[in-house]
Coordinates of C-alpha atoms in Angstrom, one line a residue:
M119 CA -0.1 0.0 -0.3
P120 CA 1.5 3.2 -1.1
S121 CA 1.7 6.5 0.6
K122 CA 2.5 10.0 -0.7
D123 CA 1.4 13.4 -1.6
R124 CA 1.6 13.1 -5.1
A125 CA 0.5 15.3 -8.8
T126 CA -2.1 12.4 -9.4
H127 CA -5.6 12.4 -8.0
L128 CA -5.3 10.0 -5.1
T129 CA -3.3 11.2 -1.9
R130 CA 0.0 8.9 -1.1
R131 CA -1.9 8.2 2.1
G132 CA -5.0 7.1 0.5
L133 CA -2.7 4.7 -2.1
L134 CA -0.1 4.2 0.2
A135 CA -3.5 3.1 2.7
A136 CA -5.0 1.0 -0.1
G137 CA -2.3 -1.3 -0.5
G138 CA -0.3 -0.1 -3.4
A139 CA -3.1 -2.8 -3.9
L140 CA -5.3 -0.1 -5.4
G141 CA -5.0 -0.1 -8.7
L142 CA -6.0 2.1 -11.4
G143 CA -6.8 1.9 -14.8
A144 CA -8.5 -0.2 -17.0
A145 CA -7.2 -3.8 -17.0
L146 CA -4.6 -4.8 -19.6
A147 CA -6.2 -6.9 -22.2
A148 CA -3.4 -9.2 -22.0
C149 CA -1.6 -8.6 -18.2
G150 CA 0.0 -11.8 -18.6
G151 CA 1.6 -11.4 -21.8
G152 CA 3.3 -8.5 -23.4
A153 CA 4.6 -9.9 -26.3
Q154 CA 8.9 -10.6 -25.5
D155 CA 11.2 -11.4 -28.5
D156 CA 13.1 -14.4 -28.5
K157 CA 16.2 -12.3 -28.9
G158 CA 15.9 -11.9 -25.0
S159 CA 15.3 -15.0 -24.2
A160 CA 17.6 -17.0 -21.1
G161 CA 20.7 -16.8 -21.0
A162 CA 21.4 -14.1 -23.7
A163 CA 24.8 -12.9 -23.5
S164 CA 24.9 -10.3 -26.6
G165 CA 23.2 -9.5 -29.1
P166 CA 19.8 -7.2 -29.2
W167 CA 17.5 -7.1 -26.7
T168 CA 14.4 -6.2 -26.5
F169 CA 11.0 -6.9 -23.7
T170 CA 7.6 -5.2 -23.9
D171 CA 6.2 -4.3 -21.1
D172 CA 3.0 -3.4 -19.1
R173 CA 2.6 -0.2 -20.7
R174 CA 3.0 -2.1 -24.1
K175 CA 5.9 -0.3 -24.7
T176 CA 8.8 -2.3 -26.6
V177 CA 12.1 -1.4 -24.6
E178 CA 15.3 -2.5 -27.0
A179 CA 19.2 -1.9 -25.6
K180 CA 21.7 -3.6 -27.9
S181 CA 22.4 -6.2 -25.4
V182 CA 21.1 -7.7 -22.7
P183 CA 21.3 -4.9 -19.6
K184 CA 23.6 -5.9 -16.9
N185 CA 23.5 -2.7 -14.9
I186 CA 20.0 -3.0 -13.4
V187 CA 18.4 -0.5 -11.0
A188 CA 15.2 -1.2 -9.8
F189 CA 11.7 -0.4 -7.6
V190 CA 13.1 -2.9 -4.3
G191 CA 10.0 -5.2 -4.7
T192 CA 10.4 -5.6 -8.2
A193 CA 14.5 -6.4 -7.6
A194 CA 13.8 -8.8 -4.7
A195 CA 11.3 -10.5 -7.3
L196 CA 14.3 -10.4 -10.0
H197 CA 16.3 -12.0 -7.0
D198 CA 14.4 -14.9 -6.6
Y199 CA 14.5 -15.5 -10.7
G200 CA 18.4 -15.1 -10.6
V201 CA 18.8 -12.0 -11.7
E202 CA 20.4 -9.3 -9.9
V203 CA 20.6 -5.7 -9.5
K204 CA 22.8 -2.9 -9.1
G205 CA 20.6 -0.5 -6.9
V206 CA 17.2 -0.2 -5.9
F207 CA 15.0 2.7 -5.0
G208 CA 11.9 2.3 -2.7
P209 CA 11.3 1.3 1.4
T210 CA 14.4 -0.7 1.8
T211 CA 15.7 -0.2 5.3
V212 CA 13.7 0.4 7.9
E213 CA 15.5 2.0 11.5
D214 CA 13.9 1.5 15.0
P215 CA 13.3 4.4 16.6
K216 CA 14.0 3.1 20.0
T217 CA 17.1 1.5 19.0
K218 CA 18.2 2.9 15.7
Q219 CA 18.8 -1.1 14.5
V220 CA 18.7 -0.8 10.5
T221 CA 17.3 -3.9 9.2
P222 CA 15.9 -4.7 5.9
D223 CA 12.3 -3.4 4.9
V224 CA 9.5 -6.3 4.6
Q225 CA 9.5 -5.5 0.6
A226 CA 13.2 -5.8 0.2
G227 CA 12.1 -9.8 0.5
D228 CA 15.9 -12.4 0.4
L229 CA 18.1 -9.2 -0.9
D230 CA 21.3 -8.3 0.6
V231 CA 20.6 -4.9 1.5
D232 CA 24.4 -4.0 2.4
K233 CA 25.7 -5.0 -1.3
L234 CA 22.7 -3.1 -3.2
T235 CA 23.4 1.1 -3.7
V236 CA 20.6 2.8 -2.3
I237 CA 19.1 5.3 -4.6
G238 CA 16.3 6.5 -2.5
N239 CA 14.5 4.8 1.1
R240 CA 11.2 6.3 1.1
Y241 CA 9.1 8.7 -1.5
D242 CA 10.4 11.5 -3.3
E243 CA 13.4 10.2 -2.2
F244 CA 15.4 9.1 -5.3
D245 CA 19.4 10.4 -5.8
I246 CA 19.7 10.8 -9.6
E247 CA 23.9 11.3 -9.0
K248 CA 24.0 7.4 -7.2
Y249 CA 21.6 6.8 -10.0
L250 CA 24.1 7.8 -12.7
G251 CA 26.9 6.6 -10.9
L252 CA 26.0 3.1 -11.3
E253 CA 25.9 3.5 -15.5
P254 CA 22.5 2.5 -15.6
E255 CA 21.4 0.0 -18.6
L256 CA 17.4 -0.5 -17.3
L257 CA 15.5 0.5 -14.5
V258 CA 12.6 -1.9 -13.3
S259 CA 9.8 -0.6 -11.4
A260 CA 6.3 -1.3 -10.6
M261 CA 3.0 0.2 -12.1
W262 CA 0.3 1.1 -9.6
L263 CA -0.6 4.3 -11.9
P264 CA -1.3 3.7 -15.3
G265 CA 2.0 4.4 -17.2
K266 CA 3.9 5.3 -14.2
L267 CA 6.9 4.1 -12.5
W268 CA 6.2 3.4 -8.6
Y269 CA 8.4 5.5 -6.7
V270 CA 10.1 7.6 -9.3
P271 CA 9.5 11.1 -7.8
E272 CA 7.0 13.7 -10.3
A273 CA 9.0 16.7 -10.0
S274 CA 12.4 14.5 -11.6
Y275 CA 10.3 11.9 -13.6
D276 CA 11.1 13.4 -17.1
K277 CA 14.8 13.6 -15.8
V278 CA 14.9 10.1 -14.6
V279 CA 13.0 8.1 -17.6
G280 CA 15.2 9.9 -20.0
L281 CA 18.4 8.8 -18.6
A282 CA 17.9 4.6 -19.3
P283 CA 15.5 2.4 -20.6
T284 CA 12.6 2.3 -18.4
V285 CA 10.3 -1.1 -17.8
A286 CA 7.3 -1.1 -16.0
L287 CA 5.4 -4.4 -14.8
E288 CA 1.5 -3.9 -13.9
A289 CA 1.1 -4.5 -10.0
S290 CA -2.8 -4.1 -9.6
A291 CA -4.9 -3.7 -12.6
T292 CA -3.9 -7.5 -12.6
T293 CA -3.7 -10.6 -10.9
M294 CA -0.8 -12.4 -8.5
A295 CA -1.3 -15.2 -11.2
K296 CA -0.6 -13.0 -14.0
A297 CA 1.8 -10.7 -12.0
V298 CA 4.4 -13.9 -11.4
Q299 CA 4.4 -14.2 -14.7
R300 CA 5.2 -11.2 -16.2
H301 CA 8.3 -10.9 -13.2
A302 CA 9.6 -14.5 -14.9
D303 CA 9.2 -13.0 -18.2
L304 CA 11.0 -10.1 -17.4
A305 CA 13.7 -12.2 -15.6
K306 CA 13.8 -15.1 -18.4
S307 CA 14.5 -11.9 -21.2
L308 CA 17.6 -10.9 -18.4
G309 CA 19.3 -14.3 -18.9
A310 CA 17.4 -16.2 -15.8
D311 CA 17.2 -19.9 -16.0
L312 CA 13.5 -20.6 -15.1
A313 CA 13.8 -24.5 -15.8
S314 CA 16.3 -24.6 -12.7
T315 CA 15.5 -26.5 -9.9
R316 CA 14.8 -23.4 -7.5
V317 CA 11.9 -21.8 -9.7
A318 CA 10.6 -25.3 -11.0
D319 CA 10.3 -26.3 -7.0
A320 CA 9.2 -22.5 -6.1
R321 CA 6.8 -23.0 -9.0
A322 CA 5.0 -26.2 -8.3
R323 CA 4.7 -24.8 -4.5
F324 CA 2.9 -21.5 -6.0
E325 CA 0.2 -24.1 -8.0
K326 CA 0.1 -26.1 -4.4
A327 CA -0.9 -23.1 -3.0
S328 CA -3.1 -21.8 -5.0
A329 CA -5.4 -25.2 -5.2
R330 CA -5.2 -25.3 -1.0
L331 CA -6.4 -22.1 -1.1
R332 CA -9.4 -22.7 -3.4
A333 CA -10.2 -25.9 -1.7
A334 CA -10.1 -23.9 1.9
A335 CA -12.6 -21.0 0.3
K336 CA -14.8 -23.9 -0.6
A337 CA -15.0 -25.7 2.0
R338 CA -16.0 -22.4 4.2
P339 CA -17.8 -20.7 2.2
E340 CA -19.0 -19.1 5.7
I341 CA -15.7 -17.0 6.8
T342 CA -15.8 -13.3 5.4
V343 CA -12.5 -11.9 5.3
M344 CA -11.9 -8.0 5.5
I345 CA -8.8 -5.9 4.2
G346 CA -7.9 -3.3 6.2
S347 CA -5.1 -1.0 6.7
A348 CA -4.5 1.6 9.6
S349 CA -3.2 5.4 10.0
A350 CA -3.5 7.2 13.3
E351 CA -6.9 8.8 11.8
L352 CA -8.0 6.5 9.7
F353 CA -9.1 2.6 9.0
Y354 CA -8.9 2.1 5.0
V355 CA -11.2 -1.2 3.7
S356 CA -10.1 -1.8 0.6
L357 CA -12.0 -3.7 -2.2
A358 CA -11.0 -7.0 -3.3
A359 CA -11.1 -6.3 -6.8
K360 CA -8.5 -3.6 -7.3
S361 CA -5.3 -5.4 -6.0
A362 CA -3.2 -7.9 -7.6
D363 CA -3.1 -10.3 -4.4
T364 CA -6.9 -9.8 -3.8
A365 CA -8.0 -10.0 -6.6
Y366 CA -6.5 -13.4 -7.3
F367 CA -7.8 -14.6 -3.8
E368 CA -11.3 -13.4 -5.0
E369 CA -11.0 -15.9 -8.0
L370 CA -10.0 -18.3 -6.0
G371 CA -13.1 -18.1 -4.0
V372 CA -12.2 -16.0 -1.2
R373 CA -14.9 -14.2 0.2
F374 CA -14.1 -10.3 1.0
V375 CA -16.1 -7.6 2.9
K376 CA -16.9 -5.1 0.3
P377 CA -16.8 -1.6 1.2
K378 CA -18.6 1.7 -0.1
V379 CA -15.4 2.8 -1.8
D380 CA -15.5 6.1 -2.5
E381 CA -15.3 8.1 -6.1
Q382 CA -12.1 6.6 -6.8
G383 CA -13.5 3.0 -6.5
F384 CA -10.6 1.7 -4.4
F385 CA -11.2 1.9 -0.8
E386 CA -13.3 3.6 1.4
S387 CA -12.2 5.7 4.8
L388 CA -13.5 5.2 8.3
S389 CA -12.8 7.4 11.2
W390 CA -11.9 5.4 14.2
E391 CA -15.6 5.5 15.7
N392 CA -17.1 4.3 12.6
V393 CA -14.1 0.9 12.3
D394 CA -17.2 -1.1 13.1
T395 CA -18.9 -0.2 10.0
Y396 CA -18.1 -3.9 8.7
Q397 CA -18.2 -6.9 10.1
A398 CA -15.5 -10.1 9.1
D399 CA -14.4 -13.2 10.4
V400 CA -10.8 -12.5 9.5
I401 CA -9.0 -9.3 8.6
I402 CA -5.8 -9.4 7.0
M403 CA -4.1 -5.6 7.7
D404 CA -1.1 -4.1 5.6
N405 CA 2.1 -5.1 6.8
R406 CA 4.5 -2.4 5.4
S407 CA 6.3 -0.1 7.7
S408 CA 3.7 2.8 6.3
A409 CA 1.1 1.8 7.9
V410 CA 0.1 1.3 11.8
Q411 CA 0.3 -2.4 12.8
P412 CA -2.2 -4.2 15.0
A413 CA -0.2 -4.4 18.1
D414 CA -0.5 -0.4 17.9
L415 CA -4.0 -0.3 17.5
K416 CA -4.8 -2.0 21.2
T417 CA -5.5 2.1 22.8
K418 CA -8.2 2.0 20.1
P419 CA -11.8 1.0 21.7
T420 CA -13.5 0.4 18.6
W421 CA -10.7 -1.9 17.1
N422 CA -10.3 -4.5 20.2
R423 CA -14.5 -4.6 20.0
L424 CA -14.3 -6.1 16.5
P425 CA -15.3 -9.6 16.5
A426 CA -12.3 -10.8 14.5
V427 CA -9.6 -9.3 17.0
K428 CA -11.4 -10.5 19.9
A429 CA -11.3 -13.7 17.9
G430 CA -7.5 -13.5 17.1
Q431 CA -8.0 -13.6 13.9
V432 CA -6.2 -10.6 12.5
H433 CA -3.1 -11.8 10.3
P434 CA -0.5 -9.8 8.2
R435 CA -1.4 -8.8 4.6
V436 CA 1.5 -8.4 2.1
T437 CA 0.0 -5.9 0.6
E438 CA 3.1 -4.6 -2.1
P439 CA 3.9 -8.4 -3.2
I440 CA 7.4 -9.4 -4.4
F441 CA 5.9 -11.5 -8.0
S442 CA 7.8 -14.5 -7.3
Y443 CA 6.5 -18.0 -6.9
D444 CA 8.8 -18.8 -4.3
K445 CA 7.5 -15.2 -2.1
C446 CA 3.7 -15.8 -3.4
A447 CA 3.2 -19.2 -2.6
T448 CA 4.1 -18.2 1.1
V449 CA 1.3 -15.4 1.0
L450 CA -1.6 -18.0 -0.4
D451 CA -0.6 -20.8 1.9
D452 CA -0.6 -18.2 5.2
L453 CA -4.2 -17.3 3.8
A454 CA -5.5 -20.3 3.8
Q455 CA -4.4 -21.5 7.2
A456 CA -6.1 -18.6 8.6
I457 CA -9.4 -19.5 6.4
E458 CA -9.0 -23.0 7.0
N459 CA -8.7 -22.3 11.0
A460 CA -10.8 -19.6 11.2
R461 CA -14.1 -19.9 13.5
K462 CA -17.6 -17.9 12.2
V463 CA -17.8 -14.9 14.7
A464 CA -19.0 -11.9 12.7

């Protein structure tokens, strides 16, 4: 879930609160398959490279890009497929306000952040000089807003995109399964071996976890899930169809609370006095460092009165998923387990 003041009609807090997961724009007609030239296939070490991204933009280079800079979550997905980047931007590390200890942000996945150049660690932070110092051959980011590269600041957007070829991969107007495939497509074009044991095993786990969630939803049709995110002032309830992850869960049969969304159509903002507007058996809460976490909501009386909270049926939601088979398999298994073990309380 992204947040920040931006030049778009969505506020930073709104987007972040809805989970990055607030997708904008019409669904791509071919979310699962931007065309890709064979010249960009796995193992290519030289020669022309081309890839058609989710803006339907064909990106070309004289050879397969090696100096890659990416949004941290996208970099984490590429890493899981076997492609490494030189630099990242977006939430990469988090500092404990009490101990001052710095640890990898949840969106960094399995990246060794100490070995990466961090161009910016939060929204509107993008060090162009550091970026140029990496001699970038390709910049890759998620696309939460139509045609826009996530976490590339509006103020320097035109300058940044003019410095190296860019690729955007849809993160909202799609489903998790399609997004995972598109990240695999890009990784393959950059030289990843998708037939490796590591990737093949992860894909098998993803397919098994998808089947498990489908079975859990079918076996427990009475269980309703609410998608939540918290700030100090507001509680956000998101519409499942507008996020890649929850759209996929819904496709698999999970029943979600359907909020009365605002005019933008993605989520409803509730005051803490009205947080009990919707009742659910399970609540999945935004796990990003930008959101207030359930452990810090104990002082909110209305939060404590929610049936799912009283039943201990509140679980983390990976709001901006790392779109690899490995990471998404875990997300699917966790939700399946939550539904399998849930009591009907709403």
